[in-house]
PDB file of C-alpha atoms in Angstrom:
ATOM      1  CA  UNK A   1     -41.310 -37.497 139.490  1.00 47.00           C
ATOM      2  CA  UNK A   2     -43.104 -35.560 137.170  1.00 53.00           C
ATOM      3  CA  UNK A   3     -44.067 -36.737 134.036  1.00 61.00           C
ATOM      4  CA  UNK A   4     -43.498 -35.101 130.806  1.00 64.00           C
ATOM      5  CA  UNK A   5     -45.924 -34.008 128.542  1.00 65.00           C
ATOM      6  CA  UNK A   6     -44.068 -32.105 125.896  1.00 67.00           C
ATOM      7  CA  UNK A   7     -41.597 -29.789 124.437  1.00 68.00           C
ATOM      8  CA  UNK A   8     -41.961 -25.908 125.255  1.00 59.00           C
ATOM      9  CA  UNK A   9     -40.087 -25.855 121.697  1.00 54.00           C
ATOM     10  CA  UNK A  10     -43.570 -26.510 120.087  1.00 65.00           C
ATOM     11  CA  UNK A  11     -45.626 -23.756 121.968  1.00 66.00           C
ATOM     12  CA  UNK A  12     -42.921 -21.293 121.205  1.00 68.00           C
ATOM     13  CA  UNK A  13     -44.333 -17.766 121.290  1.00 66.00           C
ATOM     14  CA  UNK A  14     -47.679 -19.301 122.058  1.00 77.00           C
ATOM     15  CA  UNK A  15     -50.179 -17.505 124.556  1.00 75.00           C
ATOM     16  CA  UNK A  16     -51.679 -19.769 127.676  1.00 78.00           C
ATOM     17  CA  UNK A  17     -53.717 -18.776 130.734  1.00 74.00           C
ATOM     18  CA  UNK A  18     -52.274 -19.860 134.056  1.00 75.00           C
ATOM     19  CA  UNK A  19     -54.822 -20.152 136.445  1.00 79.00           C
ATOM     20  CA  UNK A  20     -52.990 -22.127 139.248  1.00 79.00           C
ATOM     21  CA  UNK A  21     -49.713 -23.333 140.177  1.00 74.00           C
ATOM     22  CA  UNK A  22     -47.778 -26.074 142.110  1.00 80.00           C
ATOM     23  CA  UNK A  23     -44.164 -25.648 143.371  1.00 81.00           C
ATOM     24  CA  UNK A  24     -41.968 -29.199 143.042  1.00 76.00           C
ATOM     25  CA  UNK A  25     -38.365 -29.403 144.343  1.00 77.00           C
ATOM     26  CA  UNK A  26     -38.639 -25.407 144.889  1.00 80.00           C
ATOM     27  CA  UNK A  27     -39.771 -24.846 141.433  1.00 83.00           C
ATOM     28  CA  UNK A  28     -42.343 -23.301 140.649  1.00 83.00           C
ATOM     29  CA  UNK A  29     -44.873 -24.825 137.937  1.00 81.00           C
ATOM     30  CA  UNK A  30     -47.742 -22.976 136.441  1.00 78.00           C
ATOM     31  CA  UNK A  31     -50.512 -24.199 134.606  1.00 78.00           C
ATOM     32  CA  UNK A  32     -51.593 -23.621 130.598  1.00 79.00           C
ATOM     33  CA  UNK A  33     -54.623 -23.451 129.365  1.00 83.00           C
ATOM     34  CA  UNK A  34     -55.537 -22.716 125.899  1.00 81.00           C
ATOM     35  CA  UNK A  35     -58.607 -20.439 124.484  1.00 79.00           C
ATOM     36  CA  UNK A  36     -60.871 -23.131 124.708  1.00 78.00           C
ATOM     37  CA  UNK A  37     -60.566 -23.780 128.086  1.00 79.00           C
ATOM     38  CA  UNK A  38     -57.992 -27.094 127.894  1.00 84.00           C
ATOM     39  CA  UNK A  39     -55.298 -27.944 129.794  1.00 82.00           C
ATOM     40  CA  UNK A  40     -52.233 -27.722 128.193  1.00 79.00           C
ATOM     41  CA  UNK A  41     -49.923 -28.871 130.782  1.00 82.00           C
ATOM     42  CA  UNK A  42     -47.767 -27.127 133.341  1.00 83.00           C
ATOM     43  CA  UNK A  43     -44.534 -25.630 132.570  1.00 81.00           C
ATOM     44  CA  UNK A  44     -41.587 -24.275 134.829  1.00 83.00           C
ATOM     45  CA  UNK A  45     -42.637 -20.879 135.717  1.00 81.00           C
ATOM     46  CA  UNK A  46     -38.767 -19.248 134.030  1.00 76.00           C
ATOM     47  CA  UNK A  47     -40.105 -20.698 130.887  1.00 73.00           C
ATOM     48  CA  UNK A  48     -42.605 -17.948 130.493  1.00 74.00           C
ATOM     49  CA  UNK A  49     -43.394 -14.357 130.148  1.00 74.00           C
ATOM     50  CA  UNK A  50     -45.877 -12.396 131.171  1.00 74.00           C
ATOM     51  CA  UNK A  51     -48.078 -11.437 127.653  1.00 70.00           C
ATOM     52  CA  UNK A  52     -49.306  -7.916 126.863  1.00 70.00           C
ATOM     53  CA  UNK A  53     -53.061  -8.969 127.794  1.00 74.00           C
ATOM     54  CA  UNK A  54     -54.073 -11.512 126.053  1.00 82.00           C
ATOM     55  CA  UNK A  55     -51.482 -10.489 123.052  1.00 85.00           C
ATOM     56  CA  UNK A  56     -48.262 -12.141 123.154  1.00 85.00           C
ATOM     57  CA  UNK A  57     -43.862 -10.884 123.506  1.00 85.00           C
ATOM     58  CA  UNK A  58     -43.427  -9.165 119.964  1.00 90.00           C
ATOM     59  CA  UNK A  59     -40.973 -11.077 117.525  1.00 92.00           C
ATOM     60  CA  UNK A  60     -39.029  -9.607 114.982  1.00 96.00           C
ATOM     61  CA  UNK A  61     -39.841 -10.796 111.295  1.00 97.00           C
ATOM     62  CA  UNK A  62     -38.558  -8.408 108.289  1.00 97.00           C
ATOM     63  CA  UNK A  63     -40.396 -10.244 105.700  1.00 97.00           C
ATOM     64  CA  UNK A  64     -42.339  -9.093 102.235  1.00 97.00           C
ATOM     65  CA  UNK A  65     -45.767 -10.690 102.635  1.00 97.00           C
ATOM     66  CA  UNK A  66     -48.791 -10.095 100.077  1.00 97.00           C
ATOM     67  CA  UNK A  67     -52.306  -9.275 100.747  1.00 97.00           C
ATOM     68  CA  UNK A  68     -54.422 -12.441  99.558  1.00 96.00           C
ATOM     69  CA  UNK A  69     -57.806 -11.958 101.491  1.00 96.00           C
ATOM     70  CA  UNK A  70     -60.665  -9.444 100.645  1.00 97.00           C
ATOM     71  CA  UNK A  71     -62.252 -10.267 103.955  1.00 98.00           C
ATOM     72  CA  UNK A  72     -60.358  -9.696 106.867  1.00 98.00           C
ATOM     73  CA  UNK A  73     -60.202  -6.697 109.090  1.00 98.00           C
ATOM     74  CA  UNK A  74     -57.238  -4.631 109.700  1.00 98.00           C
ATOM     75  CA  UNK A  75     -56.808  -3.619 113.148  1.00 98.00           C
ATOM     76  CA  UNK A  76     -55.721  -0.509 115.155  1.00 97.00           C
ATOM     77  CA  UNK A  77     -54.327  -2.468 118.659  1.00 95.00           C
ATOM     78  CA  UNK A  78     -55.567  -5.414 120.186  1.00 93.00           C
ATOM     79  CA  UNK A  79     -58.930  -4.177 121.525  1.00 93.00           C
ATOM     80  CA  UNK A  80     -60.144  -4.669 117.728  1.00 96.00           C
ATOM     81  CA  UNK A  81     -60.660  -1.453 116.808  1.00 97.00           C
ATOM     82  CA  UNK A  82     -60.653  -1.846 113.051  1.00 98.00           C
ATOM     83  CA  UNK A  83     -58.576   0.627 111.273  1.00 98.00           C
ATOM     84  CA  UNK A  84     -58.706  -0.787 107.584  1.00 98.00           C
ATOM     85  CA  UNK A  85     -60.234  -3.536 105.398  1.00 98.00           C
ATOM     86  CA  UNK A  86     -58.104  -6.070 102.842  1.00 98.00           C
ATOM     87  CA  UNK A  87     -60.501  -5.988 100.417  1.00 97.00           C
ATOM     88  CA  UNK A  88     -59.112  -2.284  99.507  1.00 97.00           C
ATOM     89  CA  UNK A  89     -55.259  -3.795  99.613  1.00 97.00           C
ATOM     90  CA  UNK A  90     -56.051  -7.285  97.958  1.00 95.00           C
ATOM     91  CA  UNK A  91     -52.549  -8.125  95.959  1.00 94.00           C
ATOM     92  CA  UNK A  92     -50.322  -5.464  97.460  1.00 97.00           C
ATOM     93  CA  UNK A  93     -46.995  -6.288  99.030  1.00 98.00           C
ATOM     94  CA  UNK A  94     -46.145  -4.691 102.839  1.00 98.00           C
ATOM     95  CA  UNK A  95     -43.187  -5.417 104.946  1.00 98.00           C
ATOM     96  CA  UNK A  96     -43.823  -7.357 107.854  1.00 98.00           C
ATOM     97  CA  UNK A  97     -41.589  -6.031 110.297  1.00 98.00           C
ATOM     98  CA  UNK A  98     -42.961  -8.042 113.327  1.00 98.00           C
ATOM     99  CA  UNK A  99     -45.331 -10.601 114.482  1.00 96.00           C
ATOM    100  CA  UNK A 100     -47.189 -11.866 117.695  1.00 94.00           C
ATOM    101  CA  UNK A 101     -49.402 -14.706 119.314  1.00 92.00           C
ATOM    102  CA  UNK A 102     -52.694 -13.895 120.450  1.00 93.00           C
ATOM    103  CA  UNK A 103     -54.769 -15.998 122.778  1.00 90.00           C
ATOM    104  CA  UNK A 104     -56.883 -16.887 120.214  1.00 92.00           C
ATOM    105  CA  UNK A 105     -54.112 -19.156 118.609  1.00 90.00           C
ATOM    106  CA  UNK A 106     -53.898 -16.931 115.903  1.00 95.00           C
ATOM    107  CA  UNK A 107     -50.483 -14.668 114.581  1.00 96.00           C
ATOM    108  CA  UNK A 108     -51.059 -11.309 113.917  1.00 97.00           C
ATOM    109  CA  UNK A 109     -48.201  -9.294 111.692  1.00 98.00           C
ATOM    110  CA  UNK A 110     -47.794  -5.521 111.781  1.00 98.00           C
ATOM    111  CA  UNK A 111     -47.331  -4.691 107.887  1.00 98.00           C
ATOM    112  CA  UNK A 112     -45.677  -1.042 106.436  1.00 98.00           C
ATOM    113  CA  UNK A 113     -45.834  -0.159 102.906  1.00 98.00           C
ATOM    114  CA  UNK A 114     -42.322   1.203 100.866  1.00 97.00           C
ATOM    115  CA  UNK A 115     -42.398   4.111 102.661  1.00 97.00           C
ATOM    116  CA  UNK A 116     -42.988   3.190 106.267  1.00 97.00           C
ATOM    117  CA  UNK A 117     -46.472   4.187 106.547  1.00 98.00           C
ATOM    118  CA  UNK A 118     -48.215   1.564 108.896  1.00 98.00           C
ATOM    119  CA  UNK A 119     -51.284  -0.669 107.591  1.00 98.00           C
ATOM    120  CA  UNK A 120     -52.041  -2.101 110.645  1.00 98.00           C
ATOM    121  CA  UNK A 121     -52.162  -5.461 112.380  1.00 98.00           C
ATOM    122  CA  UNK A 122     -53.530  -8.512 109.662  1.00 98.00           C
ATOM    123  CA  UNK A 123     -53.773 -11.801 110.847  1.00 97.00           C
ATOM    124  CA  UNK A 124     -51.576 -14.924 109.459  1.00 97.00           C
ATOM    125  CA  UNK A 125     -54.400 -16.355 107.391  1.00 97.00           C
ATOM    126  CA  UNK A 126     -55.065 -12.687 105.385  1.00 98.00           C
ATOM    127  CA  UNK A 127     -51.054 -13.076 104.239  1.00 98.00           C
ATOM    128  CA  UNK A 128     -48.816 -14.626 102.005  1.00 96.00           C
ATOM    129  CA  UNK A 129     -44.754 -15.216 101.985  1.00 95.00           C
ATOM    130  CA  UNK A 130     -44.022 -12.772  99.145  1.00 93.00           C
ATOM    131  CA  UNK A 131     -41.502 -13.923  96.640  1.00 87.00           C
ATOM    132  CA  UNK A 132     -38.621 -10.986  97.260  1.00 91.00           C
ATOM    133  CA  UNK A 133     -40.432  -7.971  96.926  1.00 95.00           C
ATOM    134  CA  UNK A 134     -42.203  -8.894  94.089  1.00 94.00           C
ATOM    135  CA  UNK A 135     -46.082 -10.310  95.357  1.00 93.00           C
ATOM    136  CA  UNK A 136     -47.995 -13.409  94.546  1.00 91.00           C
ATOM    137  CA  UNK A 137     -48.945 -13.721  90.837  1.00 93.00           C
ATOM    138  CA  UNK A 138     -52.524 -13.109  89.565  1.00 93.00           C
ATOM    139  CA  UNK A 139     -54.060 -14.331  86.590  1.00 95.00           C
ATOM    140  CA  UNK A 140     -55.138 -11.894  84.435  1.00 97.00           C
ATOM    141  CA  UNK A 141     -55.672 -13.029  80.809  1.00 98.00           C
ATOM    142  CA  UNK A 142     -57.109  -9.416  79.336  1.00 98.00           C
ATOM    143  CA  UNK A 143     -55.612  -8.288  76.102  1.00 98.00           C
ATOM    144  CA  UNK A 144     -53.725  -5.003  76.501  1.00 98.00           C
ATOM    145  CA  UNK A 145     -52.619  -2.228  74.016  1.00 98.00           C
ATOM    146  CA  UNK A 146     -48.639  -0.198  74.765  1.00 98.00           C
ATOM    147  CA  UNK A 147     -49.416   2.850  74.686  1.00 98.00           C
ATOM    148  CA  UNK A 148     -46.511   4.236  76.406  1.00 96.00           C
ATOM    149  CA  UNK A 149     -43.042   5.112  74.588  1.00 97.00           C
ATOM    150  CA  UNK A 150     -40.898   6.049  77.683  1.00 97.00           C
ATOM    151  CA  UNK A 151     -40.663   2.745  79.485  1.00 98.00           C
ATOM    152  CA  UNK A 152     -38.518  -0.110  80.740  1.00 98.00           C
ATOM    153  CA  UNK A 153     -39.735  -3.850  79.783  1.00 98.00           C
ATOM    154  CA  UNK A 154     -37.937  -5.921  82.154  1.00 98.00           C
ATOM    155  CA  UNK A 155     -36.767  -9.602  82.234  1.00 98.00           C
ATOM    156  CA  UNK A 156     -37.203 -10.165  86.000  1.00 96.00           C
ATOM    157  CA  UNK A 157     -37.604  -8.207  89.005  1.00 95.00           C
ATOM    158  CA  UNK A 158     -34.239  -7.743  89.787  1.00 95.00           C
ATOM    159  CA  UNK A 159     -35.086  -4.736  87.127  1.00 97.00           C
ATOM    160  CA  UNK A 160     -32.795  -6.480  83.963  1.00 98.00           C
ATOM    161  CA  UNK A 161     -34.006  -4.563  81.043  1.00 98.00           C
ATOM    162  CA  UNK A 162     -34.868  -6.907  78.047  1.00 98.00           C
ATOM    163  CA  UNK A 163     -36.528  -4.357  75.513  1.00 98.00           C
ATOM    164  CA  UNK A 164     -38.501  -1.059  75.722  1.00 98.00           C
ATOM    165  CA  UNK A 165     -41.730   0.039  74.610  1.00 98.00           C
ATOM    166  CA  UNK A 166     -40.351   2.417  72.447  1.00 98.00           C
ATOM    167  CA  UNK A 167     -40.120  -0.548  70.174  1.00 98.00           C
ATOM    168  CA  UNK A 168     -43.745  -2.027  70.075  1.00 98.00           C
ATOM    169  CA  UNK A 169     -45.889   1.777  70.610  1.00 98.00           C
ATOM    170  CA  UNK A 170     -49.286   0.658  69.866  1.00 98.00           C
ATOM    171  CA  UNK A 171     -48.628  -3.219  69.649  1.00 98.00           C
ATOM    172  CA  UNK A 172     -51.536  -5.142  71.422  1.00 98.00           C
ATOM    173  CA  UNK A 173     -50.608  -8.319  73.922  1.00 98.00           C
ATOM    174  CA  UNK A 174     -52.317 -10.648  76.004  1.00 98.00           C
ATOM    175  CA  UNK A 175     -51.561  -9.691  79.495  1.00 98.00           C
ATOM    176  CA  UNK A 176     -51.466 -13.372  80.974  1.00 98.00           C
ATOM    177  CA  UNK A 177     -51.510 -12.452  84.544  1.00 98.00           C
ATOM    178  CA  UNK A 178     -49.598  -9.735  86.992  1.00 97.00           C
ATOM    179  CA  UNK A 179     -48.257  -9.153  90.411  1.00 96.00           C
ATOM    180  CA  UNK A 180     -47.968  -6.086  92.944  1.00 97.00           C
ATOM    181  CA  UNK A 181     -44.380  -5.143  93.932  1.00 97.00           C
ATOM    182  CA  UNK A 182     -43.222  -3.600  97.148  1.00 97.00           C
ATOM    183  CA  UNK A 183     -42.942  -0.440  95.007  1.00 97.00           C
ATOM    184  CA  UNK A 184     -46.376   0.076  95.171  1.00 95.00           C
ATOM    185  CA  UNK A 185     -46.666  -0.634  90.823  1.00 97.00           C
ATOM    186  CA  UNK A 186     -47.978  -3.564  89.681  1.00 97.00           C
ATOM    187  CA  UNK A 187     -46.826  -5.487  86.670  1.00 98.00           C
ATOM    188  CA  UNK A 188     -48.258  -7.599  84.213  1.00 98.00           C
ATOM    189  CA  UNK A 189     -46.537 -10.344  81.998  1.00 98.00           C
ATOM    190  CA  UNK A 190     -47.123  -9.987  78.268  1.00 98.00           C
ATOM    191  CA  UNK A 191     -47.724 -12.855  75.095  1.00 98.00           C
ATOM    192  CA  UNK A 192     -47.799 -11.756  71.654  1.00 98.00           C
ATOM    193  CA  UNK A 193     -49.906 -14.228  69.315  1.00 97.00           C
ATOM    194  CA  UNK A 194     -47.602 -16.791  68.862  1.00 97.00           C
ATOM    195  CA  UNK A 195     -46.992 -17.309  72.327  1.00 97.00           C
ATOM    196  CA  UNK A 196     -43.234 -15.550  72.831  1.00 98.00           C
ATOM    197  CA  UNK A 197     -43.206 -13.664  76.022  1.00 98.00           C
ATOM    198  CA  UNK A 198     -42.147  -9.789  75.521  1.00 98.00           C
ATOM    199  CA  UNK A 199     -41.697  -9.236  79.497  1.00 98.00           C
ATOM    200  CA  UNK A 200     -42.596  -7.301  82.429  1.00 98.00           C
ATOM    201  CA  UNK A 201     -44.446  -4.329  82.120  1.00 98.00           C
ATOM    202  CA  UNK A 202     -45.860  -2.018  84.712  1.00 98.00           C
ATOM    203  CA  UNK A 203     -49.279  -1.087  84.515  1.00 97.00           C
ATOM    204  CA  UNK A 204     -49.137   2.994  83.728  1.00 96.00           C
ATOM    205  CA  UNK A 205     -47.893   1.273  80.331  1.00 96.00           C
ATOM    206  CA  UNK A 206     -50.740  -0.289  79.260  1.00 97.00           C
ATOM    207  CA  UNK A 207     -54.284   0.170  78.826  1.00 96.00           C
TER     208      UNK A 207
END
């Protein structure tokens, strides 16, 4: 009998190169081996697919991710041709529409901005989950002038208005920190002097 190692539940999605194989009981088994040359195991052969090189079977995600690296590249395919930077998208918030396994254990999501253009392929560690469409908050602590009279202040970012700037034209607030939206805005959070909040307020509004 053949003993078992482990689950294929926690390689899921995972790319392994099979160099040989032994068939047992008229299965076939194929060995694993990982990027550092270990053996993994071996694993019934109609457990696996065949990977795209050494990138792995693309898996659907739909999922608003921020940027939270300035120094990874962005690539173009999987030879690593680089086709961007995050240092020039630090903050922003893309749609992750799908991921994959590479064979150098790391996940690599292709992100699109709010109006499908692609950015390219980032890798796991240059991302965050993204709460809604709304990114990961940023501390900001700047003081900031309204200088805008035509504008929304909103409560939360399912867009409930709570005032307008039409009311405080000129008024100066600390600007405590901000976040990037899927929108492509970003939006800071304002503090008047004694500390009451006045809401969310895109950028354009301030200065």
């Amino acid at each position: 009998d053949r003993d078992k190692k482990d689950n294929s539940y926690n390689h899921y999605s995972k790319i392994y190169e099979s160099k040989q194989y032994e068939d047992y009981n008229g299965i076939r088994y194929i060995s694993l081996y990982n990027n550092k040359g270990l053996l993994v195991g071996y694993i019934n052969e109609g457990a696996t697919q065949i990977a795209n090189g050494q990138n792995g079977v693309y898996q659907t995600y739909n999922q608003y991710v921020t940027i939270k690296s300035k120094t990874h590249d962005i690539y173009e395919n999987f030879n690593w041709k680089k086709k961007d930077h995050t240092s020039k998208h630090y903050g922003e918030v893309y749609m992750a529409r799908g991921y994959s396994m590479n064979y150098n254990g790391l996940k690599y999501y292709t992100l699109y901005d709010n109006k499908g253009n692609w950015l390219g392929y980032v890798d796991e560690t240059a991302i965050q989950a993204a709460n809604g469409q709304n990114g990961v908050y940023q501390t900001y602590n700047q003081y900031v002038t309204i200088k805008s009279k035509t504008h929304d202040i909103y409560e939360n970012f399912n867009w409930k208005k709570k005032d307008h700037t039409s009311n405080h034209y000129g008024e100066v607030y600390m600007a405590r920190g901000y976040s990037m939206n899927y929108n492509g805005l970003k939006y800071y959070t304002l503090y008047n002097s004694k500390g009451n909040w006045l809401g969310y307020v895109e950028s354009a509004v301030v200065e």
